[in-house]
Amino acid sequence: MNKIGVLTSGGDAPGMNAAIRAVCRTSLHHGAECYGIMRGYQGLIENEVKQLDTTAVANILQRGGTILKTARSKAFFDKEGRAQAAKNLKEQGIDSLVVIGGDGSFKGAQKLFKEHNIKVIGVPGTIDNDILGTDLTIGYDTALNTAVSAIDKIRETAEAHDRIFIVEVMGRDAGYLALNSGISCGAQHIFIPELQENIESFVNEVTDDRKRKKQTNLIIVAEGDEFGGAQKLNEYLIEQIPNIQSRVTILGHIQRGGSPSATDRILASRMGYSAVNSLLDGISGHMIGIQGGEIKVLPFDQMKDRKKENPLDLSEMAMIISK
Ligand code: ATP
């Protein structure tokens, strides 16, 4: 009898529950047992494991967050922590693991595979959409739509008062959310970690816009932008342009919550299903991706020392069509 574990790790992302459901039900369909590990790698180290039957994953498809909870585990960075995690798995006869999380979680999974020969498959779940090899990650579409609907509301009040609004969206290292929410909302400026901004020309543009009484100036900033986020950018603008009427909104964790979009539910279901089928086919040390609408099973090693690139031509397009 195969015993398949599943955990969620790193930041939570809407759609993780749909992936857990798919992993559990696909395992049961094939006669395997499914075990949920609580709080990511920390729960693995502390042996917080529970068997999942089909009812354990009923009615979760439409819920945000993760029923297994998630965590960032310091102890798992150490060899001893990983050895304890592997020991716990082996003692319970759990021979394979589906890890739903971001690229950090995948690095941990890879070590578990290489050091302890635990079979692992990664399922990309992060609102950042920053995982190489997959066009989309679980949670990104929902987070993008949440950001867009919030920014649309901000734009209305900005227009009413003729103010500049600087909106900060999530993205420590990746600007996908910032770039695409900026395009969706017609932002005049988008600051992303992947692009160095010419801050002087930005200030000049804002000044010119003011002179020609341009109604709204919507600026989107990724939290990880080199300038240090929306607050710092606003302080700088106030210093440079006297009497500027600007306001800052930090969208924060609202972007992580909420019911997953249909796109995320379908993506998570397909990925969870493929993860289990891959494990049962004897594949390990791989992640599930989607490329051009097709599910792919890709070796973790393809990500080594490489980062997914944000399509920067989109940034140029965004600037041109928002003027
Ligand atoms: P998100 O994109 O939402 O931040 P993530 O999976 O990238 O998700 P991280 O905090 O980077 O989030 O990683 C989650 C956990 O994975 C870490 O807390 C740690 O337990 C484990 N992990 C990350 N990187 C490594 C590594 N290099 N070696 C071992 N374990 C790691």
PDB file of C-alpha atoms in Angstrom, residues 67-254:
ATOM      1  CA  ILE A  67      -6.765  23.386   5.849  1.00  0.00           C
ATOM      2  CA  LEU A  68      -3.295  21.968   6.563  1.00  0.00           C
ATOM      3  CA  LYS A  69      -2.025  25.395   7.648  1.00  0.00           C
ATOM      4  CA  THR A  70       1.367  26.569   6.499  1.00  0.00           C
ATOM      5  CA  ALA A  71       4.582  27.798   8.060  1.00  0.00           C
ATOM      6  CA  ARG A  72       8.120  28.891   7.399  1.00  0.00           C
ATOM      7  CA  SER A  73      10.364  26.451   9.256  1.00  0.00           C
ATOM      8  CA  LYS A  74      13.831  27.568  10.354  1.00  0.00           C
ATOM      9  CA  ALA A  75      14.658  24.095  11.625  1.00  0.00           C
ATOM     10  CA  PHE A  76      14.185  22.597   8.165  1.00  0.00           C
ATOM     11  CA  PHE A  77      17.117  24.642   6.843  1.00  0.00           C
ATOM     12  CA  ASP A  78      19.376  22.470   9.066  1.00  0.00           C
ATOM     13  CA  LYS A  79      20.414  18.932   8.199  1.00  0.00           C
ATOM     14  CA  GLU A  80      19.258  17.712  11.618  1.00  0.00           C
ATOM     15  CA  GLY A  81      15.781  19.135  11.065  1.00  0.00           C
ATOM     16  CA  ARG A  82      15.480  17.419   7.708  1.00  0.00           C
ATOM     17  CA  ALA A  83      16.797  14.141   9.171  1.00  0.00           C
ATOM     18  CA  GLN A  84      14.098  14.285  11.859  1.00  0.00           C
ATOM     19  CA  ALA A  85      11.447  14.997   9.222  1.00  0.00           C
ATOM     20  CA  ALA A  86      12.600  12.050   7.107  1.00  0.00           C
ATOM     21  CA  LYS A  87      12.699   9.770  10.162  1.00  0.00           C
ATOM     22  CA  ASN A  88       9.108  10.686  11.046  1.00  0.00           C
ATOM     23  CA  LEU A  89       7.955   9.961   7.512  1.00  0.00           C
ATOM     24  CA  LYS A  90       9.764   6.634   7.323  1.00  0.00           C
ATOM     25  CA  GLU A  91       8.473   5.491  10.727  1.00  0.00           C
ATOM     26  CA  GLN A  92       4.916   5.989   9.486  1.00  0.00           C
ATOM     27  CA  GLY A  93       5.661   4.272   6.202  1.00  0.00           C
ATOM     28  CA  ILE A  94       4.988   7.448   4.197  1.00  0.00           C
ATOM     29  CA  ASP A  95       7.272   6.990   1.236  1.00  0.00           C
ATOM     30  CA  SER A  96       6.310   9.943  -0.915  1.00  0.00           C
ATOM     31  CA  LEU A  97       5.342  13.544  -0.465  1.00  0.00           C
ATOM     32  CA  VAL A  98       3.538  16.261  -2.406  1.00  0.00           C
ATOM     33  CA  VAL A  99       4.875  19.694  -1.440  1.00  0.00           C
ATOM     34  CA  ILE A 100       2.588  22.604  -2.323  1.00  0.00           C
ATOM     35  CA  GLY A 101       4.478  25.895  -2.047  1.00  0.00           C
ATOM     36  CA  GLY A 102       6.921  28.319  -3.606  1.00  0.00           C
ATOM     37  CA  ASP A 103      10.507  27.964  -4.768  1.00  0.00           C
ATOM     38  CA  GLY A 104      11.864  27.952  -1.189  1.00  0.00           C
ATOM     39  CA  SER A 105       9.625  25.000  -0.383  1.00  0.00           C
ATOM     40  CA  PHE A 106      10.880  23.252  -3.529  1.00  0.00           C
ATOM     41  CA  LYS A 107      14.493  23.695  -2.421  1.00  0.00           C
ATOM     42  CA  GLY A 108      13.586  22.012   0.863  1.00  0.00           C
ATOM     43  CA  ALA A 109      11.793  19.203  -0.982  1.00  0.00           C
ATOM     44  CA  GLN A 110      14.795  18.626  -3.202  1.00  0.00           C
ATOM     45  CA  LYS A 111      17.041  18.234  -0.169  1.00  0.00           C
ATOM     46  CA  LEU A 112      14.648  15.741   1.391  1.00  0.00           C
ATOM     47  CA  PHE A 113      14.824  13.742  -1.827  1.00  0.00           C
ATOM     48  CA  LYS A 114      18.599  13.930  -2.256  1.00  0.00           C
ATOM     49  CA  GLU A 115      19.593  13.398   1.378  1.00  0.00           C
ATOM     50  CA  HIS A 116      16.946  10.883   2.477  1.00  0.00           C
ATOM     51  CA  ASN A 117      15.523   9.428  -0.698  1.00  0.00           C
ATOM     52  CA  ILE A 118      11.972  10.514   0.073  1.00  0.00           C
ATOM     53  CA  LYS A 119      10.035  10.669  -3.185  1.00  0.00           C
ATOM     54  CA  VAL A 120       8.846  14.250  -3.699  1.00  0.00           C
ATOM     55  CA  ILE A 121       6.799  16.161  -6.227  1.00  0.00           C
ATOM     56  CA  GLY A 122       6.352  19.940  -6.015  1.00  0.00           C
ATOM     57  CA  VAL A 123       3.122  21.739  -6.839  1.00  0.00           C
ATOM     58  CA  PRO A 124       3.660  25.480  -7.355  1.00  0.00           C
ATOM     59  CA  GLY A 125       1.460  27.426  -4.957  1.00  0.00           C
ATOM     60  CA  THR A 126       2.353  31.086  -4.503  1.00  0.00           C
ATOM     61  CA  ILE A 127       0.672  34.354  -5.371  1.00  0.00           C
ATOM     62  CA  ASP A 128       4.012  35.626  -6.732  1.00  0.00           C
ATOM     63  CA  ASN A 129       3.925  33.544  -9.957  1.00  0.00           C
ATOM     64  CA  ASP A 130       7.729  33.493  -9.802  1.00  0.00           C
ATOM     65  CA  ILE A 131       8.451  29.798 -10.378  1.00  0.00           C
ATOM     66  CA  LEU A 132      10.469  28.900 -13.437  1.00  0.00           C
ATOM     67  CA  GLY A 133       8.897  26.282 -15.702  1.00  0.00           C
ATOM     68  CA  THR A 134       5.272  27.170 -15.148  1.00  0.00           C
ATOM     69  CA  ASP A 135       3.239  29.920 -16.791  1.00  0.00           C
ATOM     70  CA  LEU A 136       1.029  30.104 -13.716  1.00  0.00           C
ATOM     71  CA  THR A 137       1.241  29.269 -10.040  1.00  0.00           C
ATOM     72  CA  ILE A 138      -1.755  28.424  -7.854  1.00  0.00           C
ATOM     73  CA  GLY A 139      -3.117  31.579  -6.209  1.00  0.00           C
ATOM     74  CA  TYR A 140      -1.713  34.139  -8.619  1.00  0.00           C
ATOM     75  CA  ASP A 141      -4.883  34.597 -10.666  1.00  0.00           C
ATOM     76  CA  THR A 142      -7.021  35.121  -7.559  1.00  0.00           C
ATOM     77  CA  ALA A 143      -4.514  37.528  -5.992  1.00  0.00           C
ATOM     78  CA  LEU A 144      -4.297  39.487  -9.238  1.00  0.00           C
ATOM     79  CA  ASN A 145      -8.081  39.813  -9.433  1.00  0.00           C
ATOM     80  CA  THR A 146      -8.262  40.846  -5.775  1.00  0.00           C
ATOM     81  CA  ALA A 147      -5.616  43.533  -6.355  1.00  0.00           C
ATOM     82  CA  VAL A 148      -7.360  44.762  -9.509  1.00  0.00           C
ATOM     83  CA  SER A 149     -10.739  45.070  -7.849  1.00  0.00           C
ATOM     84  CA  ALA A 150      -9.191  46.998  -4.902  1.00  0.00           C
ATOM     85  CA  ILE A 151      -7.183  49.306  -7.199  1.00  0.00           C
ATOM     86  CA  ASP A 152     -10.276  50.063  -9.325  1.00  0.00           C
ATOM     87  CA  LYS A 153     -11.959  51.346  -6.164  1.00  0.00           C
ATOM     88  CA  ILE A 154      -8.926  53.418  -5.219  1.00  0.00           C
ATOM     89  CA  ARG A 155      -8.841  54.914  -8.693  1.00  0.00           C
ATOM     90  CA  GLU A 156     -12.384  56.187  -8.342  1.00  0.00           C
ATOM     91  CA  THR A 157     -11.627  58.093  -5.167  1.00  0.00           C
ATOM     92  CA  ALA A 158      -8.313  59.307  -6.619  1.00  0.00           C
ATOM     93  CA  GLU A 159     -10.165  60.751  -9.581  1.00  0.00           C
ATOM     94  CA  ALA A 160     -12.770  62.440  -7.401  1.00  0.00           C
ATOM     95  CA  HIS A 161     -10.072  64.337  -5.501  1.00  0.00           C
ATOM     96  CA  ASP A 162      -7.497  64.749  -8.248  1.00  0.00           C
ATOM     97  CA  ARG A 163      -4.915  63.010  -6.113  1.00  0.00           C
ATOM     98  CA  ILE A 164      -1.972  60.800  -6.821  1.00  0.00           C
ATOM     99  CA  PHE A 165      -2.357  57.332  -5.406  1.00  0.00           C
ATOM    100  CA  ILE A 166       0.589  55.056  -4.789  1.00  0.00           C
ATOM    101  CA  VAL A 167      -0.557  51.486  -4.283  1.00  0.00           C
ATOM    102  CA  GLU A 168       1.775  48.795  -2.969  1.00  0.00           C
ATOM    103  CA  VAL A 169       1.075  45.211  -3.978  1.00  0.00           C
ATOM    104  CA  MET A 170       2.809  42.043  -2.825  1.00  0.00           C
ATOM    105  CA  GLY A 171       5.965  40.719  -4.487  1.00  0.00           C
ATOM    106  CA  ARG A 172       9.256  40.632  -2.590  1.00  0.00           C
ATOM    107  CA  ASP A 173      11.375  39.494  -5.529  1.00  0.00           C
ATOM    108  CA  ALA A 174       8.913  39.280  -8.375  1.00  0.00           C
ATOM    109  CA  GLY A 175       6.868  41.971 -10.080  1.00  0.00           C
ATOM    110  CA  TYR A 176       4.212  39.833 -11.758  1.00  0.00           C
ATOM    111  CA  LEU A 177       1.390  41.046  -9.524  1.00  0.00           C
ATOM    112  CA  ALA A 178       2.521  44.662  -9.768  1.00  0.00           C
ATOM    113  CA  LEU A 179       3.025  44.632 -13.522  1.00  0.00           C
ATOM    114  CA  ASN A 180      -0.213  42.898 -14.416  1.00  0.00           C
ATOM    115  CA  SER A 181      -2.388  44.712 -11.887  1.00  0.00           C
ATOM    116  CA  GLY A 182      -0.845  47.934 -13.227  1.00  0.00           C
ATOM    117  CA  ILE A 183      -1.724  46.994 -16.799  1.00  0.00           C
ATOM    118  CA  SER A 184      -5.230  45.933 -15.760  1.00  0.00           C
ATOM    119  CA  CYS A 185      -5.900  49.212 -13.955  1.00  0.00           C
ATOM    120  CA  GLY A 186      -4.179  51.595 -16.366  1.00  0.00           C
ATOM    121  CA  ALA A 187      -1.462  52.692 -13.913  1.00  0.00           C
ATOM    122  CA  GLN A 188       0.798  55.445 -15.232  1.00  0.00           C
ATOM    123  CA  HIS A 189       3.864  54.078 -13.453  1.00  0.00           C
ATOM    124  CA  ILE A 190       4.719  50.578 -12.304  1.00  0.00           C
ATOM    125  CA  PHE A 191       7.703  49.848 -10.089  1.00  0.00           C
ATOM    126  CA  ILE A 192       8.909  46.247 -10.059  1.00  0.00           C
ATOM    127  CA  PRO A 193      11.996  44.610  -8.514  1.00  0.00           C
ATOM    128  CA  GLU A 194      13.239  43.378 -11.914  1.00  0.00           C
ATOM    129  CA  LEU A 195      13.551  46.873 -13.406  1.00  0.00           C
ATOM    130  CA  GLN A 196      15.699  49.771 -12.345  1.00  0.00           C
ATOM    131  CA  GLU A 197      13.655  52.937 -12.560  1.00  0.00           C
ATOM    132  CA  ASN A 198      15.033  56.262 -13.624  1.00  0.00           C
ATOM    133  CA  ILE A 199      13.647  58.119 -10.652  1.00  0.00           C
ATOM    134  CA  GLU A 200      14.459  61.581 -11.989  1.00  0.00           C
ATOM    135  CA  SER A 201      12.514  61.072 -15.176  1.00  0.00           C
ATOM    136  CA  PHE A 202       9.665  59.629 -13.109  1.00  0.00           C
ATOM    137  CA  VAL A 203       9.513  62.802 -10.988  1.00  0.00           C
ATOM    138  CA  ASN A 204       9.649  64.935 -14.153  1.00  0.00           C
ATOM    139  CA  GLU A 205       6.787  63.012 -15.686  1.00  0.00           C
ATOM    140  CA  VAL A 206       4.638  63.386 -12.583  1.00  0.00           C
ATOM    141  CA  THR A 207       5.442  67.112 -12.514  1.00  0.00           C
ATOM    142  CA  ASP A 208       4.490  67.486 -16.196  1.00  0.00           C
ATOM    143  CA  ASP A 209       1.270  65.548 -15.632  1.00  0.00           C
ATOM    144  CA  ARG A 210       0.384  67.961 -12.834  1.00  0.00           C
ATOM    145  CA  LYS A 211       1.083  70.957 -15.047  1.00  0.00           C
ATOM    146  CA  ARG A 212      -1.230  69.700 -17.739  1.00  0.00           C
ATOM    147  CA  LYS A 213      -3.786  68.871 -15.073  1.00  0.00           C
ATOM    148  CA  LYS A 214      -3.816  65.166 -15.751  1.00  0.00           C
ATOM    149  CA  GLN A 215      -6.656  63.908 -13.618  1.00  0.00           C
ATOM    150  CA  THR A 216      -5.286  60.810 -11.975  1.00  0.00           C
ATOM    151  CA  ASN A 217      -1.864  59.477 -11.355  1.00  0.00           C
ATOM    152  CA  LEU A 218      -2.005  55.879 -10.341  1.00  0.00           C
ATOM    153  CA  ILE A 219       1.326  54.380  -9.361  1.00  0.00           C
ATOM    154  CA  ILE A 220       1.751  50.701  -8.556  1.00  0.00           C
ATOM    155  CA  VAL A 221       4.769  49.559  -6.548  1.00  0.00           C
ATOM    156  CA  ALA A 222       5.825  46.003  -5.761  1.00  0.00           C
ATOM    157  CA  GLU A 223       6.771  45.663  -2.095  1.00  0.00           C
ATOM    158  CA  GLY A 224      10.250  44.433  -3.068  1.00  0.00           C
ATOM    159  CA  ASP A 225      11.040  47.262  -5.449  1.00  0.00           C
ATOM    160  CA  GLU A 226      14.523  48.701  -4.999  1.00  0.00           C
ATOM    161  CA  PHE A 227      13.055  52.021  -3.888  1.00  0.00           C
ATOM    162  CA  GLY A 228      11.751  50.364  -0.724  1.00  0.00           C
ATOM    163  CA  GLY A 229       7.992  50.270  -1.272  1.00  0.00           C
ATOM    164  CA  ALA A 230       5.148  52.769  -1.584  1.00  0.00           C
ATOM    165  CA  GLN A 231       5.802  54.708   1.622  1.00  0.00           C
ATOM    166  CA  LYS A 232       9.394  55.530   0.703  1.00  0.00           C
ATOM    167  CA  LEU A 233       8.402  56.482  -2.820  1.00  0.00           C
ATOM    168  CA  ASN A 234       5.732  58.800  -1.470  1.00  0.00           C
ATOM    169  CA  GLU A 235       8.177  60.478   0.928  1.00  0.00           C
ATOM    170  CA  TYR A 236      10.532  61.052  -1.978  1.00  0.00           C
ATOM    171  CA  LEU A 237       7.776  62.529  -4.174  1.00  0.00           C
ATOM    172  CA  ILE A 238       6.662  64.893  -1.406  1.00  0.00           C
ATOM    173  CA  GLU A 239      10.276  66.070  -1.050  1.00  0.00           C
ATOM    174  CA  GLN A 240      10.646  66.644  -4.777  1.00  0.00           C
ATOM    175  CA  ILE A 241       7.261  68.127  -5.689  1.00  0.00           C
ATOM    176  CA  PRO A 242       5.957  70.745  -3.258  1.00  0.00           C
ATOM    177  CA  ASN A 243       2.204  70.726  -2.515  1.00  0.00           C
ATOM    178  CA  ILE A 244       1.722  67.365  -4.118  1.00  0.00           C
ATOM    179  CA  GLN A 245      -1.483  65.661  -3.022  1.00  0.00           C
ATOM    180  CA  SER A 246      -0.527  62.019  -2.703  1.00  0.00           C
ATOM    181  CA  ARG A 247      -1.838  59.067  -0.734  1.00  0.00           C
ATOM    182  CA  VAL A 248      -0.443  55.611  -0.085  1.00  0.00           C
ATOM    183  CA  THR A 249      -2.392  52.350   0.073  1.00  0.00           C
ATOM    184  CA  ILE A 250      -0.696  49.118   0.994  1.00  0.00           C
ATOM    185  CA  LEU A 251      -2.935  46.255  -0.102  1.00  0.00           C
ATOM    186  CA  GLY A 252      -1.125  43.716   2.103  1.00  0.00           C
ATOM    187  CA  HIS A 253      -2.625  40.394   3.082  1.00  0.00           C
ATOM    188  CA  ILE A 254      -5.995  41.021   1.470  1.00  0.00           C
TER     189      ILE A 254
END
